[in-house]
Amino acid sequence: MWSVNEVEERLREELDFEREGNNGELASRDLSRLGDRQLRRGVYIPRVFWNETAKEVLTTEWVDGTSLVHPQQLTSEGWSNKDIMQRMVSLFAFQIFVTGNVHGDPHPGNILVRQHPENHRWKEPQLVLLDHGLYVRESRAFRRQYAEFWRAAMLNDKRSMKRIAHSWGMADAGIFSTMVSLKPPQLHGRMPGHHKSATKDQESNARTHYDKQMELKARAVAALRDSRGLPPELVFVTRNMNIVRSNNQSLGIPVNRVQILGQYAALGLRLMLLDEAISPARRYSQVHGVAPHRDTILSRIAGIVSAEWSYVTFRIALWVANVGMTAFNLWGRLQALISGQPFTRSADVVLDEALRKALEKRLGYTIDTSLLTA
């Protein structure tokens, strides 16, 4: 199975401290070269001292800060959970959708919070990202397809979702959609025969429910049996997103994680499409050779218009989704205010619970959610 070999290779790389130093420097360059002002100011990666570094020893700059492992201490120091998570989710969304160099282990112990060293007037948190031993390098093809899948999910473009699922070797698009877009698949299993009595109806319903469970299990096993078509990056990207999700929940879900991820997916897809639109490769044709100058210009204009249209429609879909989640949260806060109870059921929590309960109902056993953040 490809995932075993991929994980083994990444774990071996984590023991090479020269590689870890290079990963950290690459992440720092990505921030400087491609990051927006908020990311450049909001995230810091310690410098590596190469004269004192070898494959067995890593020497980096010492940075003081408070670990995300201690959320109560962060609160006592006056830090805003929203500011912290805004920077954290933006950082890893930026890596996943824009640079393709993704930190594979963003657990709370690898993130420190400190006062920005250049700001002496007000509190401005800066995240310090540690432990760059485990990184995954996304291929451009995977990064584009993953961003396109997010766009398709937001626009409910089932045809595009099915196309991407099939390109990854996932013949059962329904199961793939369940795994990624949190929508239960359509199940067709049903016991033959029609029963009139109440007892027989109950037995039939029980058998039907059992058949549906067995159908879903069989489809999941069949879908995952041959994983050669699945991108190897998918394991580590999914792990990164699950850990960030857990970090957000541990701080009380102060930010809309899906909205931030979607914004960077839209940005990353736009940049890739624009790059393809102005690429010199548009001057060539496998059949006719060098394309005429006029055709090249028209082709590039069409590519740019297509990229911008994709971006605009993606952002509109994100805006609509955000309005819906905001309205849901406001209604929940109003109900909590009227009842005098604390507000704990945000849209993010409800979505997670709905997914877990739907899967438990379909699979027939309880899901240990701690496994998702391991």
Coordinates of C-alpha atoms in Angstrom, one line a residue:
M1 CA 0.0 0.0 0.0
W2 CA 1.5 3.4 -1.1
S3 CA 0.6 5.2 2.2
V4 CA 2.8 2.9 4.3
N5 CA 5.8 3.6 2.1
E6 CA 5.1 7.3 2.0
V7 CA 4.7 7.6 5.8
E8 CA 7.9 5.5 6.3
E9 CA 9.8 7.8 4.0
R10 CA 8.6 10.9 5.7
L11 CA 9.5 9.5 9.1
R12 CA 13.0 8.7 8.0
E13 CA 13.4 12.2 6.7
E14 CA 12.4 13.6 10.1
L15 CA 15.5 12.1 11.6
D16 CA 17.7 14.1 9.2
F17 CA 18.3 17.5 10.9
E18 CA 20.0 19.1 7.9
R19 CA 16.8 18.4 6.0
E20 CA 14.8 19.9 8.9
G21 CA 16.9 23.0 8.7
N22 CA 16.3 23.3 5.0
N23 CA 12.6 22.8 5.4
G24 CA 12.5 25.6 7.9
E25 CA 14.4 28.0 5.6
L26 CA 12.1 27.1 2.7
A27 CA 9.0 27.8 4.8
S28 CA 10.5 31.2 5.8
R29 CA 11.3 32.1 2.2
D30 CA 7.8 31.1 1.1
L31 CA 6.4 33.5 3.7
S32 CA 8.7 36.3 2.5
R33 CA 8.1 35.7 -1.2
L34 CA 4.4 34.8 -1.4
G35 CA 2.8 35.7 2.0
D36 CA 0.7 38.7 2.5
R37 CA 1.6 41.4 5.1
Q38 CA -0.4 39.8 7.9
L39 CA 1.3 36.4 7.4
R40 CA 4.8 38.0 7.1
R41 CA 4.3 39.8 10.4
G42 CA 2.2 37.2 12.1
V43 CA 4.5 34.1 11.7
Y44 CA 8.2 33.7 12.5
I45 CA 10.5 30.7 11.9
P46 CA 13.7 30.6 13.9
R47 CA 17.0 30.9 12.0
V48 CA 19.3 27.9 11.6
F49 CA 23.0 28.1 12.6
W50 CA 24.5 26.0 9.9
N51 CA 28.1 26.0 11.3
E52 CA 26.8 24.1 14.3
T53 CA 24.3 21.9 12.4
A54 CA 24.8 18.4 11.0
K55 CA 22.6 15.4 10.1
E56 CA 22.6 14.4 13.8
V57 CA 22.4 17.9 15.4
L58 CA 20.2 20.9 14.7
T59 CA 21.1 24.3 16.2
T60 CA 18.6 27.1 15.8
E61 CA 17.9 30.5 17.3
W62 CA 16.3 30.4 20.7
V63 CA 12.9 32.1 20.9
D64 CA 10.9 32.8 24.0
G65 CA 7.2 32.4 23.8
T66 CA 4.2 30.6 25.3
S67 CA 3.2 27.3 23.9
L68 CA -0.2 26.7 22.6
V69 CA -0.3 23.7 24.9
H70 CA -1.2 26.2 27.7
P71 CA -4.3 28.0 26.5
Q72 CA -5.1 29.3 30.0
Q73 CA -1.7 30.9 30.3
L74 CA -2.2 32.5 26.9
T75 CA -5.5 34.0 28.1
S76 CA -3.8 35.3 31.3
E77 CA -1.2 37.0 29.2
G78 CA -3.9 38.9 27.4
W79 CA -3.7 37.2 24.0
S80 CA -6.8 37.0 21.8
N81 CA -7.7 33.4 20.8
K82 CA -9.2 34.8 17.6
D83 CA -5.9 36.6 16.6
I84 CA -3.9 33.4 17.3
M85 CA -6.1 31.1 15.3
Q86 CA -6.5 33.6 12.5
R87 CA -2.8 33.5 12.0
M88 CA -2.5 29.7 12.5
V89 CA -5.2 28.7 10.1
S90 CA -4.1 31.2 7.5
L91 CA -0.5 29.9 7.7
F92 CA -1.3 26.3 7.1
A93 CA -4.0 27.1 4.4
F94 CA -1.3 29.2 2.7
Q95 CA 1.1 26.3 2.7
I96 CA -1.6 23.8 1.5
F97 CA -3.0 25.9 -1.3
V98 CA -0.4 28.5 -2.3
T99 CA 3.2 27.1 -1.7
G100 CA 2.7 23.3 -1.6
N101 CA 5.3 22.9 1.2
V102 CA 3.2 21.7 4.1
H103 CA 4.2 21.3 7.7
G104 CA 3.2 17.7 8.7
D105 CA 3.0 18.1 12.5
P106 CA 1.3 21.3 13.5
H107 CA 0.3 20.2 17.0
P108 CA 0.1 22.7 19.8
G109 CA 3.6 21.9 21.2
N110 CA 5.2 23.1 17.9
I111 CA 3.6 26.6 18.1
L112 CA 4.7 29.4 20.4
V113 CA 3.0 32.8 20.8
R114 CA 5.1 35.9 21.5
Q115 CA 4.8 39.7 21.3
H116 CA 5.9 40.9 17.9
P117 CA 9.5 42.1 18.6
E118 CA 9.1 45.3 16.4
N119 CA 5.9 46.4 18.0
H120 CA 6.3 48.2 21.3
R121 CA 3.0 50.1 21.3
W122 CA 0.2 47.5 21.5
K123 CA -0.2 43.7 21.9
E124 CA 0.4 42.0 18.5
P125 CA 0.8 38.2 18.6
Q126 CA 3.4 36.5 16.5
L127 CA 3.4 32.7 16.1
V128 CA 6.7 30.9 16.2
L129 CA 6.6 27.7 14.2
L130 CA 8.9 24.9 15.4
D131 CA 9.9 21.4 14.3
H132 CA 10.2 21.4 10.5
G133 CA 11.3 17.8 10.3
L134 CA 8.1 16.4 8.8
Y135 CA 7.1 18.2 5.6
V136 CA 5.2 17.1 2.5
R137 CA 5.9 18.5 -1.0
E138 CA 2.7 18.7 -2.9
S139 CA 2.8 18.3 -6.6
R140 CA 1.4 21.1 -8.6
A141 CA -1.2 18.7 -10.1
F142 CA -2.4 17.7 -6.6
R143 CA -2.5 21.3 -5.3
R144 CA -4.6 22.4 -8.3
Q145 CA -7.0 19.4 -8.0
Y146 CA -7.4 19.9 -4.3
A147 CA -8.2 23.6 -4.7
E148 CA -10.6 22.7 -7.6
F149 CA -12.3 20.2 -5.3
W150 CA -12.9 22.8 -2.7
R151 CA -14.3 25.1 -5.3
A152 CA -16.6 22.3 -6.6
A153 CA -17.8 21.5 -3.0
M154 CA -18.6 25.2 -2.3
L155 CA -20.5 25.5 -5.7
N156 CA -22.1 22.1 -5.3
D157 CA -20.5 21.2 -8.7
K158 CA -21.1 17.4 -8.6
R159 CA -19.7 16.8 -12.0
S160 CA -16.3 18.4 -11.1
M161 CA -16.2 16.5 -7.8
K162 CA -16.8 13.2 -9.6
R163 CA -14.2 14.0 -12.2
I164 CA -11.5 14.7 -9.5
A165 CA -12.6 11.6 -7.6
H166 CA -12.1 9.4 -10.6
S167 CA -8.8 11.0 -11.5
W168 CA -7.6 9.9 -8.0
G169 CA -8.7 6.4 -8.7
M170 CA -11.8 6.7 -6.5
A171 CA -14.4 5.0 -8.7
D172 CA -17.1 5.5 -6.1
A173 CA -17.7 9.2 -6.1
G174 CA -20.4 9.0 -3.4
I175 CA -17.9 7.5 -0.9
F176 CA -15.3 10.0 -1.9
S177 CA -17.8 12.9 -1.3
T178 CA -18.7 11.4 2.1
M179 CA -15.0 11.4 3.1
V180 CA -14.2 14.9 1.9
S181 CA -17.4 17.0 1.7
L182 CA -19.1 15.5 4.8
K183 CA -22.2 14.4 2.8
P184 CA -23.6 10.9 3.3
P185 CA -23.8 8.7 0.2
Q186 CA -27.0 7.5 -1.4
L187 CA -27.5 3.9 -0.4
H188 CA -29.6 1.6 -2.5
G189 CA -29.6 -1.7 -0.6
R190 CA -33.1 -2.9 0.3
M191 CA -34.6 -6.3 1.1
P192 CA -37.0 -7.6 -1.5
G193 CA -40.6 -8.2 -0.7
H194 CA -43.4 -6.2 0.8
H195 CA -44.7 -6.9 4.3
K196 CA -48.1 -5.7 5.5
S197 CA -48.0 -6.6 9.2
A198 CA -46.4 -4.2 11.7
T199 CA -44.0 -6.9 13.0
K200 CA -42.9 -7.8 9.5
D201 CA -42.5 -4.1 8.7
Q202 CA -40.2 -3.8 11.7
E203 CA -38.2 -6.8 10.7
S204 CA -37.9 -5.5 7.1
N205 CA -36.8 -2.1 8.3
A206 CA -34.2 -3.7 10.6
R207 CA -32.9 -5.8 7.7
T208 CA -32.9 -2.8 5.4
H209 CA -30.9 -0.8 7.9
Y210 CA -28.5 -3.7 8.3
D211 CA -28.2 -4.0 4.5
K212 CA -27.4 -0.3 4.2
Q213 CA -24.6 -0.6 6.8
M214 CA -23.2 -3.6 5.0
E215 CA -23.5 -1.8 1.6
L216 CA -21.6 1.3 2.9
K217 CA -18.9 -0.9 4.5
A218 CA -18.5 -2.9 1.3
R219 CA -18.3 0.2 -0.8
A220 CA -15.7 1.8 1.5
V221 CA -13.5 -1.3 1.5
A222 CA -13.8 -1.5 -2.3
A223 CA -13.0 2.1 -2.7
L224 CA -9.9 2.0 -0.5
R225 CA -8.7 -1.5 -1.6
D226 CA -6.6 -0.1 -4.5
S227 CA -5.1 3.1 -3.3
R228 CA -2.5 3.5 -6.1
G229 CA -4.5 6.3 -7.7
L230 CA -4.8 8.4 -4.5
P231 CA -2.2 11.2 -4.2
P232 CA 0.4 10.4 -1.5
E233 CA 0.2 14.0 -0.3
L234 CA -3.5 13.4 0.8
V235 CA -2.6 11.6 4.0
F236 CA -0.4 14.4 5.4
V237 CA -2.6 17.3 4.2
T238 CA -5.6 15.7 5.8
R239 CA -3.6 15.1 9.0
N240 CA -2.5 18.8 9.0
M241 CA -6.1 20.0 8.6
N242 CA -7.4 17.7 11.3
I243 CA -4.8 18.9 13.9
V244 CA -5.5 22.6 13.0
R245 CA -9.2 21.8 13.4
S246 CA -8.5 20.4 16.9
N247 CA -6.4 23.4 17.8
N248 CA -9.3 25.7 16.8
Q249 CA -11.7 23.7 19.0
S250 CA -9.4 23.7 22.0
L251 CA -9.4 27.5 21.9
G252 CA -13.2 27.7 21.7
I253 CA -13.6 27.9 17.9
P254 CA -12.8 31.6 17.7
V255 CA -12.5 31.6 13.8
N256 CA -14.3 30.2 10.9
R257 CA -11.7 27.7 9.8
V258 CA -13.5 26.5 6.6
Q259 CA -13.9 30.1 5.4
I260 CA -10.2 30.8 5.8
L261 CA -9.2 27.6 4.1
G262 CA -11.6 28.4 1.3
Q263 CA -10.2 31.9 0.8
Y264 CA -6.7 30.5 0.4
A265 CA -8.0 27.7 -1.9
A266 CA -9.5 30.4 -4.1
L267 CA -6.3 32.4 -4.0
G268 CA -4.1 29.4 -4.8
L269 CA -6.3 28.3 -7.7
R270 CA -6.3 31.8 -9.1
L271 CA -2.5 32.1 -9.0
M272 CA -2.1 28.7 -10.8
L273 CA -4.7 29.5 -13.5
L274 CA -3.1 32.9 -14.1
D275 CA 0.4 31.4 -14.3
E276 CA -0.9 28.9 -16.9
A277 CA -2.7 31.7 -18.8
I278 CA 0.5 33.7 -19.3
S279 CA 2.8 30.7 -19.6
P280 CA 5.1 30.7 -22.7
A281 CA 3.8 27.2 -23.4
R282 CA 0.7 28.8 -24.9
R283 CA 2.8 29.9 -27.9
Y284 CA 3.2 26.2 -28.9
S285 CA 0.9 23.6 -30.4
Q286 CA 1.7 19.9 -30.6
V287 CA 0.1 19.8 -34.0
H288 CA 0.9 23.2 -35.6
G289 CA 4.1 24.1 -33.8
V290 CA 4.5 27.8 -32.9
A291 CA 1.1 29.5 -32.7
P292 CA 0.6 32.9 -34.4
H293 CA 1.1 36.0 -32.2
R294 CA -2.6 36.9 -32.5
D295 CA -3.8 33.4 -31.4
T296 CA -1.4 33.5 -28.5
I297 CA -2.7 36.9 -27.2
L298 CA -6.3 35.7 -27.5
S299 CA -5.5 32.5 -25.8
R300 CA -3.9 34.3 -22.9
I301 CA -6.7 36.8 -22.5
A302 CA -9.2 33.9 -22.4
G303 CA -7.1 32.2 -19.8
I304 CA -6.9 35.3 -17.6
V305 CA -10.7 35.9 -17.9
S306 CA -11.3 32.3 -17.0
A307 CA -9.0 32.5 -14.0
E308 CA -10.7 35.7 -12.7
W309 CA -14.2 34.3 -13.2
S310 CA -13.3 31.1 -11.3
Y311 CA -11.9 33.3 -8.5
V312 CA -15.0 35.6 -8.3
T313 CA -17.5 32.7 -8.3
F314 CA -15.5 30.9 -5.7
R315 CA -15.4 34.0 -3.4
I316 CA -19.1 34.6 -3.9
A317 CA -19.8 31.0 -2.9
L318 CA -17.6 31.4 0.2
W319 CA -19.5 34.7 1.1
V320 CA -22.8 32.9 0.9
A321 CA -21.6 30.1 3.0
N322 CA -20.2 32.5 5.5
V323 CA -23.5 34.4 5.7
G324 CA -25.3 31.2 6.5
M325 CA -22.8 30.1 9.2
T326 CA -22.9 33.6 10.7
A327 CA -26.7 33.7 10.8
F328 CA -26.7 30.2 12.4
N329 CA -24.2 31.4 15.1
L330 CA -26.1 34.6 15.8
W331 CA -29.4 32.7 16.2
G332 CA -27.6 30.3 18.6
R333 CA -26.2 33.2 20.6
L334 CA -29.6 34.8 20.8
Q335 CA -31.2 31.5 22.1
A336 CA -28.4 31.2 24.6
L337 CA -28.9 34.8 25.8
I338 CA -32.7 34.2 26.2
S339 CA -32.2 30.9 28.0
G340 CA -29.3 32.1 30.1
Q341 CA -27.2 29.1 29.0
P342 CA -23.6 29.5 27.6
F343 CA -23.3 29.4 23.8
T344 CA -21.4 26.3 22.9
R345 CA -23.0 24.9 19.7
S346 CA -21.4 26.9 16.9
A347 CA -21.8 25.9 13.3
D348 CA -18.4 24.2 13.3
V349 CA -19.4 22.1 16.3
V350 CA -22.8 21.2 14.8
L351 CA -21.2 20.2 11.5
D352 CA -18.6 18.0 13.3
E353 CA -21.4 16.3 15.4
A354 CA -23.6 15.8 12.4
L355 CA -20.8 14.1 10.5
R356 CA -19.9 11.9 13.4
K357 CA -23.5 10.9 14.1
A358 CA -24.2 10.2 10.4
L359 CA -21.1 8.0 10.1
E360 CA -21.9 6.2 13.3
K361 CA -25.4 5.6 12.2
R362 CA -24.2 4.3 8.8
L363 CA -21.3 2.2 10.2
G364 CA -23.0 0.8 13.2
Y365 CA -20.3 1.6 15.8
T366 CA -19.0 4.6 17.8
I367 CA -16.2 6.7 16.3
D368 CA -13.3 7.7 18.5
T369 CA -12.8 11.3 17.4
S370 CA -9.4 11.5 19.2
L371 CA -8.0 9.3 16.4
L372 CA -8.5 12.3 14.0
T373 CA -6.0 14.4 15.8
A374 CA -3.4 11.8 16.5

